[in-house]
PDB file of C-alpha atoms in Angstrom:
ATOM      1  CA  ARG A 285     155.645 156.402  63.164  1.00 53.00           C
ATOM      2  CA  ASP A 286     157.702 153.324  63.074  1.00 61.00           C
ATOM      3  CA  GLY A 287     160.985 155.721  63.302  1.00 74.00           C
ATOM      4  CA  ALA A 288     159.580 157.814  66.676  1.00 80.00           C
ATOM      5  CA  ARG A 289     158.578 154.588  68.309  1.00 82.00           C
ATOM      6  CA  ASP A 290     161.575 154.822  70.897  1.00 84.00           C
ATOM      7  CA  PHE A 291     161.311 158.274  71.240  1.00 87.00           C
ATOM      8  CA  ILE A 292     157.522 158.351  71.996  1.00 89.00           C
ATOM      9  CA  LYS A 293     157.723 155.376  74.512  1.00 87.00           C
ATOM     10  CA  GLU A 294     160.160 157.717  76.771  1.00 89.00           C
ATOM     11  CA  MET A 295     157.492 160.070  76.863  1.00 91.00           C
ATOM     12  CA  ASP A 296     154.698 160.813  79.574  1.00 93.00           C
ATOM     13  CA  ALA A 297     152.238 162.355  77.157  1.00 93.00           C
ATOM     14  CA  ILE A 298     151.890 163.204  73.781  1.00 92.00           C
ATOM     15  CA  SER A 299     149.416 165.292  71.676  1.00 91.00           C
ATOM     16  CA  ASP A 300     149.594 167.016  68.179  1.00 87.00           C
ATOM     17  CA  TYR A 301     148.424 171.017  66.550  1.00 80.00           C
ATOM     18  CA  GLY A 302     145.457 169.812  65.738  1.00 79.00           C
ATOM     19  CA  ILE A 303     143.207 167.503  63.625  1.00 81.00           C
ATOM     20  CA  TYR A 304     143.761 169.970  59.858  1.00 85.00           C
ATOM     21  CA  ASN A 305     145.225 167.659  56.762  1.00 86.00           C
ATOM     22  CA  PRO A 306     145.481 169.884  53.772  1.00 86.00           C
ATOM     23  CA  LEU A 307     143.827 166.482  51.859  1.00 88.00           C
ATOM     24  CA  LEU A 308     140.608 166.666  53.628  1.00 89.00           C
ATOM     25  CA  ALA A 309     140.479 170.075  53.698  1.00 89.00           C
ATOM     26  CA  GLU A 310     140.521 169.940  49.721  1.00 90.00           C
ATOM     27  CA  LYS A 311     138.448 166.869  50.013  1.00 92.00           C
ATOM     28  CA  PHE A 312     135.370 168.631  52.133  1.00 91.00           C
ATOM     29  CA  ASP A 313     136.135 172.077  50.310  1.00 92.00           C
ATOM     30  CA  GLY A 314     137.680 173.809  53.185  1.00 90.00           C
ATOM     31  CA  GLN A 315     134.653 172.740  55.845  1.00 91.00           C
ATOM     32  CA  ILE A 316     135.148 170.515  58.557  1.00 91.00           C
ATOM     33  CA  THR A 317     132.157 168.180  58.213  1.00 93.00           C
ATOM     34  CA  TYR A 318     130.600 165.188  59.811  1.00 95.00           C
ATOM     35  CA  ASP A 319     132.629 162.892  57.540  1.00 94.00           C
ATOM     36  CA  TYR A 320     135.538 165.094  57.875  1.00 93.00           C
ATOM     37  CA  ALA A 321     134.789 164.406  62.536  1.00 93.00           C
ATOM     38  CA  LEU A 322     134.728 161.157  62.112  1.00 94.00           C
ATOM     39  CA  VAL A 323     138.366 160.818  60.334  1.00 93.00           C
ATOM     40  CA  TYR A 324     138.829 162.636  63.228  1.00 93.00           C
ATOM     41  CA  HIS A 325     137.346 160.141  65.714  1.00 94.00           C
ATOM     42  CA  ARG A 326     139.397 157.203  63.586  1.00 94.00           C
ATOM     43  CA  ALA A 327     142.327 159.154  64.404  1.00 93.00           C
ATOM     44  CA  LEU A 328     142.178 159.589  68.120  1.00 93.00           C
ATOM     45  CA  LYS A 329     140.809 155.766  68.011  1.00 93.00           C
ATOM     46  CA  ASP A 330     144.273 154.602  66.359  1.00 93.00           C
ATOM     47  CA  TRP A 331     146.877 156.639  68.352  1.00 92.00           C
ATOM     48  CA  SER A 332     145.059 155.273  71.507  1.00 93.00           C
ATOM     49  CA  ALA A 333     146.007 151.852  70.053  1.00 93.00           C
ATOM     50  CA  TRP A 334     149.337 152.207  68.208  1.00 92.00           C
ATOM     51  CA  LEU A 335     150.353 153.721  71.544  1.00 93.00           C
ATOM     52  CA  LYS A 336     148.986 150.888  73.883  1.00 93.00           C
ATOM     53  CA  GLN A 337     150.881 147.891  71.233  1.00 93.00           C
ATOM     54  CA  ASN A 338     153.822 150.948  70.772  1.00 92.00           C
ATOM     55  CA  ALA A 339     154.391 153.120  73.800  1.00 92.00           C
ATOM     56  CA  PRO A 340     152.189 151.480  76.841  1.00 93.00           C
ATOM     57  CA  GLY A 341     153.680 153.913  78.808  1.00 92.00           C
ATOM     58  CA  THR A 342     152.688 157.267  77.031  1.00 94.00           C
ATOM     59  CA  LYS A 343     149.297 158.666  77.314  1.00 94.00           C
ATOM     60  CA  LEU A 344     147.209 161.035  74.543  1.00 95.00           C
ATOM     61  CA  ILE A 345     146.264 164.006  75.120  1.00 95.00           C
ATOM     62  CA  VAL A 346     143.134 164.846  72.653  1.00 95.00           C
ATOM     63  CA  PRO A 347     144.063 167.811  70.303  1.00 93.00           C
ATOM     64  CA  LEU A 348     140.909 169.821  69.185  1.00 93.00           C
ATOM     65  CA  MET A 349     140.680 172.148  66.739  1.00 89.00           C
ATOM     66  CA  PHE A 350     137.858 174.074  64.927  1.00 87.00           C
ATOM     67  CA  GLY A 351     139.316 175.726  61.959  1.00 84.00           C
ATOM     68  CA  TYR A 352     142.809 176.150  60.345  1.00 84.00           C
ATOM     69  CA  ASP A 353     144.220 178.918  57.724  1.00 82.00           C
ATOM     70  CA  ASP A 354     147.820 180.237  57.351  1.00 78.00           C
ATOM     71  CA  THR A 355     147.155 181.937  54.404  1.00 78.00           C
ATOM     72  CA  LYS A 356     148.049 185.046  55.870  1.00 75.00           C
ATOM     73  CA  VAL A 357     151.669 183.589  56.963  1.00 76.00           C
ATOM     74  CA  PRO A 358     154.078 184.157  54.342  1.00 79.00           C
ATOM     75  CA  TRP A 359     155.267 181.183  52.600  1.00 82.00           C
ATOM     76  CA  ARG A 360     152.593 179.341  53.741  1.00 78.00           C
ATOM     77  CA  ASN A 361     149.960 177.870  50.846  1.00 79.00           C
ATOM     78  CA  ASN A 362     147.699 175.353  52.547  1.00 83.00           C
ATOM     79  CA  ALA A 363     143.957 175.318  51.973  1.00 85.00           C
ATOM     80  CA  PRO A 364     142.176 176.731  54.847  1.00 85.00           C
ATOM     81  CA  VAL A 365     139.833 174.783  56.621  1.00 87.00           C
ATOM     82  CA  THR A 366     136.617 175.956  58.411  1.00 86.00           C
ATOM     83  CA  SER A 367     133.418 174.760  60.605  1.00 88.00           C
ATOM     84  CA  THR A 368     129.557 175.542  61.734  1.00 90.00           C
ATOM     85  CA  PRO A 369     128.905 175.666  65.452  1.00 91.00           C
ATOM     86  CA  ALA A 370     127.344 172.355  65.148  1.00 94.00           C
ATOM     87  CA  ILE A 371     130.190 170.835  63.714  1.00 94.00           C
ATOM     88  CA  MET A 372     132.189 172.431  66.960  1.00 92.00           C
ATOM     89  CA  GLU A 373     130.021 170.924  69.010  1.00 95.00           C
ATOM     90  CA  PHE A 374     130.220 167.585  67.214  1.00 96.00           C
ATOM     91  CA  MET A 375     133.792 167.616  67.463  1.00 95.00           C
ATOM     92  CA  ALA A 376     134.168 168.596  70.957  1.00 95.00           C
ATOM     93  CA  ARG A 377     131.665 165.664  71.916  1.00 96.00           C
ATOM     94  CA  ILE A 378     133.927 163.479  69.739  1.00 96.00           C
ATOM     95  CA  ALA A 379     136.859 164.548  72.164  1.00 95.00           C
ATOM     96  CA  ARG A 380     134.698 164.129  75.197  1.00 95.00           C
ATOM     97  CA  TRP A 381     133.916 160.955  74.085  1.00 95.00           C
ATOM     98  CA  ALA A 382     137.586 159.495  73.348  1.00 94.00           C
ATOM     99  CA  ILE A 383     138.354 160.657  76.715  1.00 93.00           C
ATOM    100  CA  GLU A 384     135.380 159.217  78.399  1.00 92.00           C
ATOM    101  CA  VAL A 385     135.908 155.688  77.042  1.00 91.00           C
ATOM    102  CA  SER A 386     139.464 155.790  77.940  1.00 91.00           C
ATOM    103  CA  VAL A 387     138.999 157.389  81.969  1.00 87.00           C
ATOM    104  CA  ALA A 388     136.037 154.114  82.082  1.00 86.00           C
ATOM    105  CA  GLU A 389     138.211 151.408  80.684  1.00 88.00           C
ATOM    106  CA  CYS A 390     141.538 152.636  82.372  1.00 85.00           C
ATOM    107  CA  GLY A 391     143.006 153.159  79.513  1.00 90.00           C
ATOM    108  CA  ASN A 392     145.823 155.411  77.758  1.00 92.00           C
ATOM    109  CA  VAL A 393     143.864 159.203  77.057  1.00 93.00           C
ATOM    110  CA  MET A 394     144.226 161.448  79.445  1.00 91.00           C
ATOM    111  CA  PRO A 395     141.319 163.681  81.109  1.00 90.00           C
ATOM    112  CA  TYR A 396     142.628 166.889  79.159  1.00 89.00           C
ATOM    113  CA  VAL A 397     141.798 168.266  75.832  1.00 91.00           C
ATOM    114  CA  LEU A 398     144.374 170.490  73.763  1.00 90.00           C
ATOM    115  CA  PHE A 399     142.583 173.249  72.370  1.00 87.00           C
ATOM    116  CA  THR A 400     143.913 175.448  69.776  1.00 80.00           C
ATOM    117  CA  SER A 401     143.647 177.780  69.465  1.00 69.00           C
ATOM    118  CA  TYR A 402     142.908 180.361  71.931  1.00 58.00           C
ATOM    119  CA  ASN A 403     143.303 184.007  69.776  1.00 62.00           C
ATOM    120  CA  GLU A 404     144.270 182.949  66.204  1.00 65.00           C
ATOM    121  CA  HIS A 405     140.760 184.524  65.050  1.00 62.00           C
ATOM    122  CA  TYR A 406     142.057 184.618  61.360  1.00 61.00           C
ATOM    123  CA  GLU A 407     141.836 180.555  61.759  1.00 60.00           C
ATOM    124  CA  GLY A 408     138.142 180.674  62.574  1.00 55.00           C
ATOM    125  CA  SER A 409     139.117 178.446  66.121  1.00 59.00           C
ATOM    126  CA  SER A 410     139.825 181.086  68.743  1.00 68.00           C
ATOM    127  CA  ALA A 411     137.899 180.644  71.921  1.00 72.00           C
ATOM    128  CA  GLU A 412     137.726 184.541  72.308  1.00 76.00           C
ATOM    129  CA  ALA A 413     134.901 186.068  70.675  1.00 75.00           C
ATOM    130  CA  THR A 414     134.689 187.155  66.943  1.00 74.00           C
ATOM    131  CA  ASP A 415     132.547 188.470  65.078  1.00 77.00           C
ATOM    132  CA  ARG A 416     131.522 185.705  62.783  1.00 74.00           C
ATOM    133  CA  TYR A 417     130.955 183.348  65.716  1.00 75.00           C
ATOM    134  CA  GLY A 418     130.081 185.621  68.956  1.00 77.00           C
ATOM    135  CA  TRP A 419     131.004 183.395  71.795  1.00 82.00           C
ATOM    136  CA  ASN A 420     130.017 180.244  69.926  1.00 85.00           C
ATOM    137  CA  VAL A 421     133.442 178.204  70.517  1.00 85.00           C
ATOM    138  CA  LEU A 422     134.175 179.376  74.279  1.00 86.00           C
ATOM    139  CA  GLU A 423     130.403 178.525  74.897  1.00 90.00           C
ATOM    140  CA  ILE A 424     130.490 175.233  73.121  1.00 92.00           C
ATOM    141  CA  LEU A 425     133.510 174.111  74.744  1.00 91.00           C
ATOM    142  CA  SER A 426     132.428 175.000  78.714  1.00 90.00           C
ATOM    143  CA  THR A 427     128.649 173.246  77.667  1.00 93.00           C
ATOM    144  CA  VAL A 428     130.348 170.245  76.503  1.00 95.00           C
ATOM    145  CA  PHE A 429     133.436 169.437  78.757  1.00 92.00           C
ATOM    146  CA  GLN A 430     130.870 170.433  81.712  1.00 90.00           C
ATOM    147  CA  PRO A 431     130.966 168.702  84.437  1.00 85.00           C
ATOM    148  CA  PRO A 432     135.124 168.346  83.944  1.00 79.00           C
ATOM    149  CA  LEU A 433     136.666 165.590  83.222  1.00 76.00           C
ATOM    150  CA  ASN A 434     137.802 163.242  85.880  1.00 74.00           C
ATOM    151  CA  ALA A 435     140.433 160.882  85.769  1.00 69.00           C
ATOM    152  CA  THR A 436     139.470 157.267  87.703  1.00 69.00           C
ATOM    153  CA  THR A 437     142.186 155.625  89.959  1.00 69.00           C
ATOM    154  CA  CYS A 438     143.362 152.394  88.404  1.00 70.00           C
ATOM    155  CA  ASN A 439     145.417 149.201  89.225  1.00 58.00           C
TER     156      ASN A 439
END
């Protein structure tokens, strides 16, 4: 992170592709569990704090994903990870919580979520309907993020 400090502080906002970590995928046997989700929670807090200290003008856009599987991508060999609908809802609530706390405190987390991904069905993370989850993902996102997130005016 230290090498990126000068680069990041010039940005308006940053995000990430998602919460996938191959070491965590192996540690939790390919499942996003409540403990895995708590690592995500901690990472959001840590990134927000790091940005406040090192790049105070840069906002965080919360990344959110419910699964990752690149085994069908040639030359990649990462351990896949999936989650249940209950864990998906828990993860979405963590994302909303991080935003709501920041908005209430005039912090540096933007009232947006970068959801990965919309249609990568084999990853188990798509918002489109799948045989395995039906419309659960879209329903969870719609439920958790209603009412919509709103920024407040901060001085």
